[in-house]
Tab-separated table of C-alpha atoms and ligand atoms in Angstrom:
chain	number	residue	atom	x	y	z
K	217	MET	CA	-15.216	-12.940	13.223
K	218	LYS	CA	-17.291	-13.498	10.120
K	219	TYR	CA	-16.422	-12.162	6.681
K	220	LYS	CA	-18.782	-10.369	4.351
K	221	LEU	CA	-18.511	-9.807	0.625
K	222	LEU	CA	-17.813	-6.165	-0.156
K	223	GLY	CA	-20.588	-4.984	-2.431
K	224	ARG	CA	-20.863	-6.937	-5.677
K	225	SER	CA	-17.161	-7.893	-5.493
K	226	GLY	CA	-15.711	-11.224	-4.360
K	227	LEU	CA	-13.574	-9.504	-1.698
K	228	LYS	CA	-14.000	-10.895	1.821
K	229	VAL	CA	-13.833	-8.307	4.590
K	230	SER	CA	-14.293	-8.657	8.339
K	231	GLU	CA	-17.753	-7.746	9.622
K	232	LEU	CA	-16.218	-4.810	11.503
K	233	CYS	CA	-13.864	-2.303	9.881
K	234	LEU	CA	-11.222	-0.540	11.993
K	235	GLY	CA	-11.395	3.246	11.662
K	236	THR	CA	-8.002	4.895	12.107
K	237	MET	CA	-8.780	8.615	12.009
K	238	GLY	CA	-7.469	8.689	15.595
K	239	PHE	CA	-4.042	7.158	14.835
K	240	GLY	CA	-1.639	9.969	15.728
K	241	THR	CA	-1.862	12.580	18.464
K	242	GLU	CA	-2.162	15.708	16.310
K	243	ALA	CA	-5.004	18.130	17.199
K	244	GLY	CA	-4.778	17.105	20.850
K	245	TRP	CA	-6.452	13.694	20.690
K	246	GLY	CA	-5.799	10.182	19.421
K	247	ALA	CA	-3.549	7.159	19.916
K	248	ASP	CA	0.245	7.329	19.741
K	249	LYS	CA	2.166	4.899	17.515
K	250	GLU	CA	2.627	2.241	20.191
K	251	THR	CA	-1.069	2.226	21.096
K	252	SER	CA	-2.080	2.234	17.421
K	253	PHE	CA	0.145	-0.835	16.836
K	254	ALA	CA	-1.490	-2.569	19.826
K	255	ILE	CA	-4.954	-1.695	18.469
K	256	MET	CA	-4.079	-3.196	15.064
K	257	ASP	CA	-2.607	-6.309	16.759
K	258	THR	CA	-5.820	-6.767	18.752
K	259	PHE	CA	-7.949	-6.300	15.651
K	260	ALA	CA	-5.939	-8.728	13.517
K	261	ASN	CA	-5.780	-11.327	16.315
K	262	ALA	CA	-9.578	-11.223	16.494
K	263	GLY	CA	-9.762	-11.948	12.744
K	264	GLY	CA	-10.197	-8.342	11.598
K	265	ASN	CA	-8.691	-7.604	8.197
K	266	PHE	CA	-10.498	-4.429	7.039
K	267	ILE	CA	-8.697	-1.159	7.914
K	268	ASP	CA	-9.920	2.324	6.967
K	269	THR	CA	-7.723	5.399	6.665
K	270	ALA	CA	-7.374	8.528	4.485
K	271	ASN	CA	-4.561	10.726	3.201
K	272	ILE	CA	-5.714	13.534	5.487
K	273	TYR	CA	-6.100	11.694	8.808
K	274	LYS	CA	-3.765	13.336	11.311
K	275	LEU	CA	-2.050	15.039	8.363
K	276	GLY	CA	-0.741	11.725	7.015
K	277	THR	CA	0.311	10.268	10.363
K	278	SER	CA	-2.473	7.652	10.333
K	279	GLU	CA	-1.259	6.277	6.979
K	280	LYS	CA	2.390	6.406	8.152
K	281	ILE	CA	1.597	4.420	11.324
K	282	ILE	CA	-0.357	1.825	9.331
K	283	GLY	CA	2.453	1.644	6.753
K	284	GLU	CA	5.062	1.013	9.402
K	285	TYR	CA	2.873	-1.651	11.014
K	286	ILE	CA	1.854	-3.418	7.825
K	287	SER	CA	5.382	-3.504	6.408
K	288	LYS	CA	6.289	-5.805	9.321
K	289	GLN	CA	3.192	-7.993	8.816
K	290	ASP	CA	1.658	-10.079	6.060
K	291	ARG	CA	0.513	-7.230	3.763
K	292	ASP	CA	-1.777	-9.550	1.829
K	293	TYR	CA	-3.821	-10.419	4.907
K	294	PHE	CA	-5.116	-6.849	5.223
K	295	VAL	CA	-7.759	-5.151	3.123
K	296	LEU	CA	-6.476	-1.611	3.239
K	297	ALA	CA	-8.848	1.212	2.375
K	298	THR	CA	-7.709	4.801	1.962
K	299	LYS	CA	-9.255	7.932	0.503
K	300	TYR	CA	-8.256	10.813	-1.752
K	301	SER	CA	-9.751	14.294	-2.276
K	302	LEU	CA	-8.904	16.303	0.821
K	303	LYS	CA	-5.969	18.687	0.980
K	304	ASP	CA	-2.400	17.621	1.583
K	305	ASN	CA	-1.245	21.264	1.440
K	306	LEU	CA	-2.608	24.774	1.055
K	307	THR	CA	-0.221	25.920	-1.674
K	308	ASN	CA	-1.640	24.137	-4.697
K	309	PRO	CA	-5.261	24.411	-5.939
K	310	ASN	CA	-4.960	20.881	-7.346
K	311	ALA	CA	-3.718	19.293	-4.103
K	312	SER	CA	-7.398	18.878	-3.199
K	313	GLY	CA	-10.609	17.964	-4.990
K	314	ASN	CA	-11.902	14.983	-6.894
K	315	ASN	CA	-9.998	15.763	-10.129
K	316	ARG	CA	-7.783	13.182	-11.809
K	317	LYS	CA	-4.566	15.150	-11.212
K	318	ASN	CA	-5.182	15.230	-7.462
K	319	MET	CA	-6.216	11.559	-7.462
K	320	MET	CA	-2.948	10.451	-9.086
K	321	ARG	CA	-0.814	12.722	-6.859
K	322	SER	CA	-2.653	11.706	-3.698
K	323	VAL	CA	-2.471	7.972	-4.419
K	324	GLU	CA	1.303	8.173	-5.034
K	325	GLU	CA	1.739	9.944	-1.663
K	326	SER	CA	-0.520	7.425	0.107
K	327	LEU	CA	1.413	4.490	-1.346
K	328	LYS	CA	4.659	5.972	0.043
K	329	ARG	CA	3.198	6.602	3.503
K	330	LEU	CA	1.528	3.181	3.570
K	331	LYS	CA	4.788	1.494	2.449
K	332	THR	CA	2.919	-0.671	-0.017
K	333	ASP	CA	2.586	-0.865	-3.786
K	334	PHE	CA	-1.188	-1.313	-3.813
K	335	ILE	CA	-4.283	-0.001	-2.074
K	336	ASP	CA	-7.157	-2.487	-1.776
K	337	LEU	CA	-10.005	0.013	-1.751
K	338	LEU	CA	-9.755	3.634	-2.891
K	339	TYR	CA	-12.577	5.951	-1.799
K	340	LEU	CA	-13.382	9.364	-3.167
K	341	HIS	CA	-13.563	11.100	0.252
K	342	ILE	CA	-15.904	14.108	-0.129
K	343	TRP	CA	-17.724	15.248	-3.275
K	344	ASP	CA	-16.398	18.601	-4.618
K	345	ASP	CA	-19.432	19.299	-6.817
K	346	LEU	CA	-17.074	20.239	-9.665
K	347	THR	CA	-15.497	17.159	-11.179
K	348	PRO	CA	-17.470	15.060	-13.697
K	349	ILE	CA	-18.115	11.658	-12.111
K	350	ASP	CA	-16.837	9.902	-15.278
K	351	GLU	CA	-13.437	11.603	-14.683
K	352	VAL	CA	-13.371	9.981	-11.230
K	353	LEU	CA	-14.393	6.501	-12.339
K	354	ARG	CA	-12.091	6.490	-15.354
K	355	GLY	CA	-9.203	7.620	-13.091
K	356	ILE	CA	-9.796	4.884	-10.515
K	357	ASP	CA	-10.267	2.350	-13.307
K	358	ASP	CA	-6.867	3.335	-14.729
K	359	LEU	CA	-5.291	2.877	-11.262
K	360	ILE	CA	-6.931	-0.540	-11.052
K	361	ARG	CA	-5.554	-1.514	-14.475
K	362	GLU	CA	-2.095	-0.318	-13.334
K	363	GLY	CA	-2.328	-2.588	-10.261
K	364	LYS	CA	-2.100	0.319	-7.793
K	365	VAL	CA	-5.699	-0.071	-6.589
K	366	ASN	CA	-7.958	-3.121	-6.393
K	367	TYR	CA	-11.485	-1.701	-5.911
K	368	ALA	CA	-13.332	1.628	-6.203
K	369	ALA	CA	-15.512	3.173	-3.487
K	370	ILE	CA	-17.083	6.511	-2.619
K	371	SER	CA	-17.923	8.519	0.496
K	372	ASP	CA	-19.908	11.660	1.376
K	373	THR	CA	-21.462	12.173	-2.060
K	374	PRO	CA	-25.080	12.751	-3.164
K	375	ALA	CA	-26.954	9.593	-4.174
K	376	TRP	CA	-27.709	10.812	-7.699
K	377	VAL	CA	-23.992	11.332	-8.417
K	378	VAL	CA	-23.102	7.797	-7.263
K	379	ALA	CA	-26.011	6.343	-9.232
K	380	LYS	CA	-24.933	8.153	-12.399
K	381	GLY	CA	-21.337	7.010	-11.860
K	382	ASN	CA	-22.172	3.350	-11.361
K	383	THR	CA	-24.517	3.305	-14.354
K	384	LEU	CA	-21.840	4.881	-16.563
K	385	ALA	CA	-19.192	2.489	-15.245
K	386	GLU	CA	-21.371	-0.495	-16.071
K	387	LEU	CA	-21.931	0.784	-19.623
K	388	MET	CA	-18.239	1.622	-20.112
K	389	GLY	CA	-16.902	-1.620	-18.585
K	390	TRP	CA	-15.135	0.314	-15.792
K	391	SER	CA	-14.913	-0.875	-12.189
K	392	GLN	CA	-17.989	0.260	-10.263
K	393	PHE	CA	-18.083	1.677	-6.746
K	394	VAL	CA	-18.524	-1.354	-4.453
K	395	ALA	CA	-18.855	0.511	-1.132
K	396	LEU	CA	-20.553	3.681	0.079
K	397	GLN	CA	-19.185	5.367	3.218
K	398	VAL	CA	-21.647	7.708	4.947
K	399	GLU	CA	-22.234	9.022	8.445
K	400	TYR	CA	-24.808	6.566	9.774
K	401	SER	CA	-25.790	5.777	13.330
K	402	LEU	CA	-28.747	6.080	15.673
K	403	LEU	CA	-27.872	9.791	15.807
K	404	SER	CA	-27.561	10.222	12.051
K	405	ARG	CA	-30.232	8.439	10.010
K	406	THR	CA	-30.774	10.810	7.082
K	407	PRO	CA	-28.860	8.504	4.655
K	408	GLU	CA	-32.048	6.364	4.841
K	409	ARG	CA	-33.728	8.947	2.581
K	410	GLU	CA	-31.779	8.474	-0.668
K	411	LEU	CA	-28.249	7.114	-0.128
K	412	ILE	CA	-29.040	3.737	1.423
K	413	PRO	CA	-31.848	2.799	-1.014
K	414	MET	CA	-29.448	3.745	-3.826
K	415	ALA	CA	-26.691	1.546	-2.342
K	416	LYS	CA	-29.115	-1.390	-2.064
K	417	HIS	CA	-30.130	-0.971	-5.696
K	418	PHE	CA	-26.497	-1.130	-6.859
K	419	GLY	CA	-25.560	-3.973	-4.475
K	420	MET	CA	-23.063	-1.709	-2.663
K	421	THR	CA	-22.012	-2.353	0.932
K	422	VAL	CA	-22.639	0.630	3.185
K	423	THR	CA	-19.712	1.358	5.522
K	424	PRO	CA	-21.210	3.634	8.221
K	425	TRP	CA	-18.702	6.122	9.654
K	426	ALA	CA	-19.034	7.383	13.229
K	427	PRO	CA	-21.345	4.444	14.051
K	428	LEU	CA	-20.930	5.357	17.742
K	429	GLY	CA	-21.606	9.042	17.030
K	430	GLY	CA	-17.929	9.705	17.781
K	431	GLY	CA	-18.340	8.006	21.181
K	432	VAL	CA	-21.618	9.646	22.317
K	433	LEU	CA	-23.567	6.383	21.955
K	434	THR	CA	-21.211	4.566	24.321
K	435	GLY	CA	-22.908	6.580	27.113
K	436	LYS	CA	-19.534	7.841	28.338
K	437	TYR	CA	-20.577	11.508	28.278
K	438	GLN	CA	-23.691	10.688	30.339
K	439	ARG	CA	-21.398	8.958	32.834
K	440	GLY	CA	-19.348	12.182	33.065
K	441	GLU	CA	-16.310	10.689	31.282
K	442	HIS	CA	-14.256	12.755	28.846
K	443	GLY	CA	-13.396	12.171	25.204
K	444	ARG	CA	-12.852	14.118	22.023
K	445	ILE	CA	-16.497	15.291	21.768
K	446	LYS	CA	-16.724	18.698	23.420
K	447	PRO	CA	-19.826	19.821	25.399
K	448	GLU	CA	-20.732	22.329	22.653
K	449	SER	CA	-20.773	19.610	19.946
K	450	VAL	CA	-23.923	19.266	17.818
K	451	ARG	CA	-23.806	15.575	18.763
K	452	LEU	CA	-24.648	16.375	22.408
K	453	ASN	CA	-28.249	17.585	22.601
K	454	GLU	CA	-31.665	16.532	23.930
K	455	ARG	CA	-32.316	14.127	21.040
K	456	SER	CA	-28.954	12.361	21.363
K	457	THR	CA	-29.400	12.159	25.157
K	458	ASN	CA	-32.799	10.445	24.754
K	459	ILE	CA	-31.445	8.021	22.163
K	460	THR	CA	-28.413	7.209	24.319
K	461	LYS	CA	-30.664	6.576	27.349
K	462	GLU	CA	-32.601	3.947	25.355
K	463	VAL	CA	-29.327	2.405	24.164
K	464	ILE	CA	-28.112	2.222	27.795
K	465	ALA	CA	-31.418	0.657	28.956
K	466	ILE	CA	-31.162	-2.123	26.349
K	467	ALA	CA	-27.478	-2.653	27.123
K	468	ASP	CA	-28.258	-2.993	30.856
K	469	GLU	CA	-31.024	-5.498	30.089
K	470	LEU	CA	-28.623	-7.614	27.987
K	471	GLY	CA	-25.611	-7.134	30.262
K	472	ILE	CA	-23.494	-5.667	27.441
K	473	SER	CA	-22.013	-2.252	26.730
K	474	PRO	CA	-24.113	0.551	25.169
K	475	GLY	CA	-21.574	0.799	22.345
K	476	ASN	CA	-22.287	-2.836	21.445
K	477	VAL	CA	-26.007	-2.058	21.125
K	478	ALA	CA	-25.399	1.032	18.977
K	479	LEU	CA	-22.907	-0.731	16.704
K	480	LYS	CA	-25.100	-3.812	16.277
K	481	TRP	CA	-28.058	-1.584	15.303
K	482	THR	CA	-26.115	-0.345	12.248
K	483	THR	CA	-25.827	-3.916	10.939
K	484	GLU	CA	-29.495	-4.861	11.440
K	485	GLN	CA	-31.166	-2.417	9.076
K	486	GLY	CA	-31.867	-4.658	6.099
K	487	PHE	CA	-28.882	-3.749	3.943
K	488	SER	CA	-25.263	-4.865	3.717
K	489	SER	CA	-23.447	-2.809	6.379
K	490	ILE	CA	-19.940	-2.911	7.803
K	491	PRO	CA	-19.455	-0.208	10.461
K	492	VAL	CA	-16.162	1.691	10.424
K	493	VAL	CA	-15.541	2.049	14.131
K	494	GLY	CA	-12.771	4.053	15.717
K	495	ALA	CA	-10.840	3.313	18.912
K	496	THR	CA	-8.079	5.288	20.589
K	497	LYS	CA	-7.487	2.690	23.320
K	498	VAL	CA	-7.074	-1.095	23.116
K	499	SER	CA	-9.810	-1.508	25.754
K	500	GLN	CA	-12.273	0.388	23.517
K	501	LEU	CA	-11.576	-1.919	20.583
K	502	GLN	CA	-11.836	-4.994	22.834
K	503	ASP	CA	-15.270	-3.788	23.888
K	504	ASN	CA	-16.339	-2.991	20.303
K	505	LEU	CA	-15.255	-6.442	19.098
K	506	LYS	CA	-17.796	-8.045	21.449
K	507	THR	CA	-20.524	-6.649	19.160
K	508	ILE	CA	-20.100	-9.579	16.782
K	509	ASP	CA	-21.752	-11.919	19.325
K	510	VAL	CA	-24.622	-9.577	20.247
K	511	LYS	CA	-28.227	-10.398	19.365
K	512	LEU	CA	-30.938	-7.730	19.412
K	513	THR	CA	-34.601	-8.766	19.394
K	514	LYS	CA	-37.300	-7.253	17.185
K	515	GLU	CA	-38.566	-5.394	20.275
K	516	HIS	CA	-35.121	-3.873	20.914
K	517	LEU	CA	-34.831	-2.787	17.284
K	518	GLN	CA	-38.323	-1.301	17.376
K	519	LYS	CA	-37.568	0.738	20.513
K	520	LEU	CA	-34.338	2.038	18.959
K	521	ASP	CA	-36.131	2.802	15.702
K	522	GLU	CA	-38.823	4.788	17.508
K	523	VAL	CA	-36.543	6.878	19.695
K	524	SER	CA	-34.264	7.807	16.760
K	525	ALA	CA	-36.906	8.137	14.004
K	526	ILE	CA	-36.519	10.922	11.426
K	527	PRO	CA	-39.010	12.186	8.847
K	528	LEU	CA	-38.100	10.797	5.423
K	529	GLY	CA	-39.594	13.924	3.836
K	530	PHE	CA	-40.673	13.906	0.187
K	531	PRO	CA	-41.002	11.488	-1.545
K	532	GLY	CA	-40.318	8.812	1.128
K	533	ASP	CA	-43.142	9.867	3.469
K	534	PHE	CA	-45.496	10.580	0.521
K	535	PHE	CA	-45.119	6.965	-0.693
K	536	LYS	CA	-46.257	5.767	2.750
K	537	GLU	CA	-49.573	7.684	2.673
K	538	GLU	CA	-52.560	5.274	2.514
K	539	GLY	CA	-54.203	7.195	-0.335
K	540	VAL	CA	-51.011	7.115	-2.392
K	541	LYS	CA	-50.560	3.362	-1.766
K	542	THR	CA	-54.170	2.683	-2.802
K	543	ASN	CA	-53.781	4.682	-5.988
K	544	THR	CA	-50.392	3.207	-6.888
K	545	PHE	CA	-51.269	-0.435	-6.142
K	546	GLY	CA	-55.029	-0.426	-6.889
K	547	GLY	CA	-55.766	-1.850	-3.420
K	548	PHE	CA	-53.212	-4.691	-3.697
K	549	TYR	CA	-50.408	-3.026	-1.660
K	550	ASP	CA	-50.358	-5.600	1.169
K	551	ARG	CA	-50.540	-8.565	-1.254
K	552	VAL	CA	-47.664	-7.592	-3.572
K	553	GLU	CA	-44.092	-8.762	-2.860
K	554	LYS	CA	-41.816	-5.765	-2.213
K	555	ARG	CA	-38.460	-5.570	-3.915
K	556	PHE	CA	-36.565	-3.737	-1.137
R	194	NAP	N1	-15.757	9.306	5.229
R	194	NAP	C1	-15.742	10.265	6.123
R	194	NAP	O1	-16.012	11.437	5.827
R	194	NAP	C2	-15.387	9.933	7.551
R	194	NAP	C3	-15.574	10.908	8.543
R	194	NAP	C4	-15.233	10.570	9.860
R	194	NAP	C5	-14.750	9.288	10.145
R	194	NAP	N2	-14.550	8.375	9.151
R	194	NAP	C6	-14.029	7.022	9.456
R	194	NAP	O2	-14.871	6.433	10.426
R	194	NAP	C7	-14.093	6.026	11.553
R	194	NAP	C8	-14.905	6.128	12.817
R	194	NAP	O3	-15.380	7.453	12.992
R	194	NAP	P1	-15.289	8.238	14.363
R	194	NAP	O4	-14.024	7.894	15.065
R	194	NAP	O5	-15.558	9.663	14.056
R	194	NAP	O6	-16.556	7.737	15.156
R	194	NAP	P2	-16.953	6.470	16.068
R	194	NAP	O7	-16.389	5.232	15.537
R	194	NAP	O8	-18.416	6.609	16.213
R	194	NAP	O9	-16.293	6.859	17.463
R	194	NAP	C9	-14.999	6.491	17.796
R	194	NAP	C10	-14.646	7.154	19.107
R	194	NAP	O10	-15.548	6.728	20.119
R	194	NAP	C11	-14.850	6.478	21.316
R	194	NAP	N3	-14.971	5.026	21.583
R	194	NAP	C12	-14.844	3.996	20.701
R	194	NAP	N4	-15.089	2.825	21.290
R	194	NAP	C13	-15.398	3.105	22.569
R	194	NAP	C14	-15.750	2.302	23.664
R	194	NAP	N5	-15.880	0.984	23.539
R	194	NAP	N6	-15.980	2.906	24.864
R	194	NAP	C15	-15.886	4.253	24.993
R	194	NAP	N7	-15.551	5.070	23.982
R	194	NAP	C16	-15.303	4.501	22.776
R	194	NAP	C17	-13.420	6.928	21.097
R	194	NAP	O11	-13.421	8.311	21.446
R	194	NAP	P3	-12.277	8.995	22.318
R	194	NAP	O12	-11.047	8.903	21.487
R	194	NAP	O13	-12.801	10.390	22.501
R	194	NAP	O14	-12.192	8.200	23.597
R	194	NAP	C18	-13.265	6.775	19.598
R	194	NAP	O15	-12.292	7.635	19.062
R	194	NAP	C19	-12.859	6.934	11.507
R	194	NAP	O16	-11.774	6.384	12.210
R	194	NAP	C20	-12.612	7.003	10.029
R	194	NAP	O17	-11.912	5.842	9.590
R	194	NAP	C21	-14.874	8.689	7.867
């Protein structure tokens, strides 16, 4: 296992992050406590230290399982990320949202469930399109000053909001967001339009969620196996079938699993990326851990790029037009060093 620096911080995190949305058996799927403990043992024994959860996962069960596990381990070894914003109950309008009151309440509840007195990385989970971003950053900065949180991060939020927040934080001397969690995989490439260029500009690490498309990219549904993705899911369609076929072809050529190919692709896209990968069985995690030794050639990456390509739309595709490049660079486009 290698360790990467998380964004512009000095924090060292394993090159794979363990997603724990499936810790707990609520909603008819997931790993029970014993299996979740075995998954965390396997991850830690392989050198993994970066664990991702949220207040809402399995209605708090994910955090409780991690808390029980970590309280019997060396807490300091783990870089524990959790999230606030989503509802803990339906009786209080401020038990959800990005507002400061919910942040403080949610963090206190998470600390209890996680049986710890600090969270390493606190994400805003999903943007509510209501709360001023300075309220969020100031709130997390206060938690950092109190010693309850070490670093700030953000997930599922428009690029312009994150950019405004990080610029304000820099001016105000507050802690900036160091990581950006977005759905990113061969099935879901639209973050390439605005979010990923923004993250690169601010030196943030991108932490792709659902890097296996919830399991679709492992090829298991094409093999007729069952999992939590139902046949009517938007993730199972002609496009995802074609992409998965290419992933399987490359995996067969290399003698590795399709999931390894799909996971590796998320780390080879020219920006700092640490996939947050879920597993509900130890064998799945063991397979996913093999990704760290995988090497994809330029030809493999090109094939995967082509089969999963998306239009960037305006202005990304406009900037690529020959006439626009000639006008913008006065004929020197190919001879000028590019920043990103
Ligand atoms: N920020 C957000 O809004 C957000 C949203 C969603 C998730 N997340 C985070 O991202 C993490 C990962 O997301 P995800 O679980 O949706 O997607 P994922 O990592 O793409 O898929 C994980 C699922 O794929 C299957 N799987 C994993 N490894 C496998 C293998 N080697 N062979 C066969 N099947 C395998 C398992 O499905 P089965 O259980 O069906 O076998 C597993 O639950 C979550 O745990 C959570 O921490 C964040």
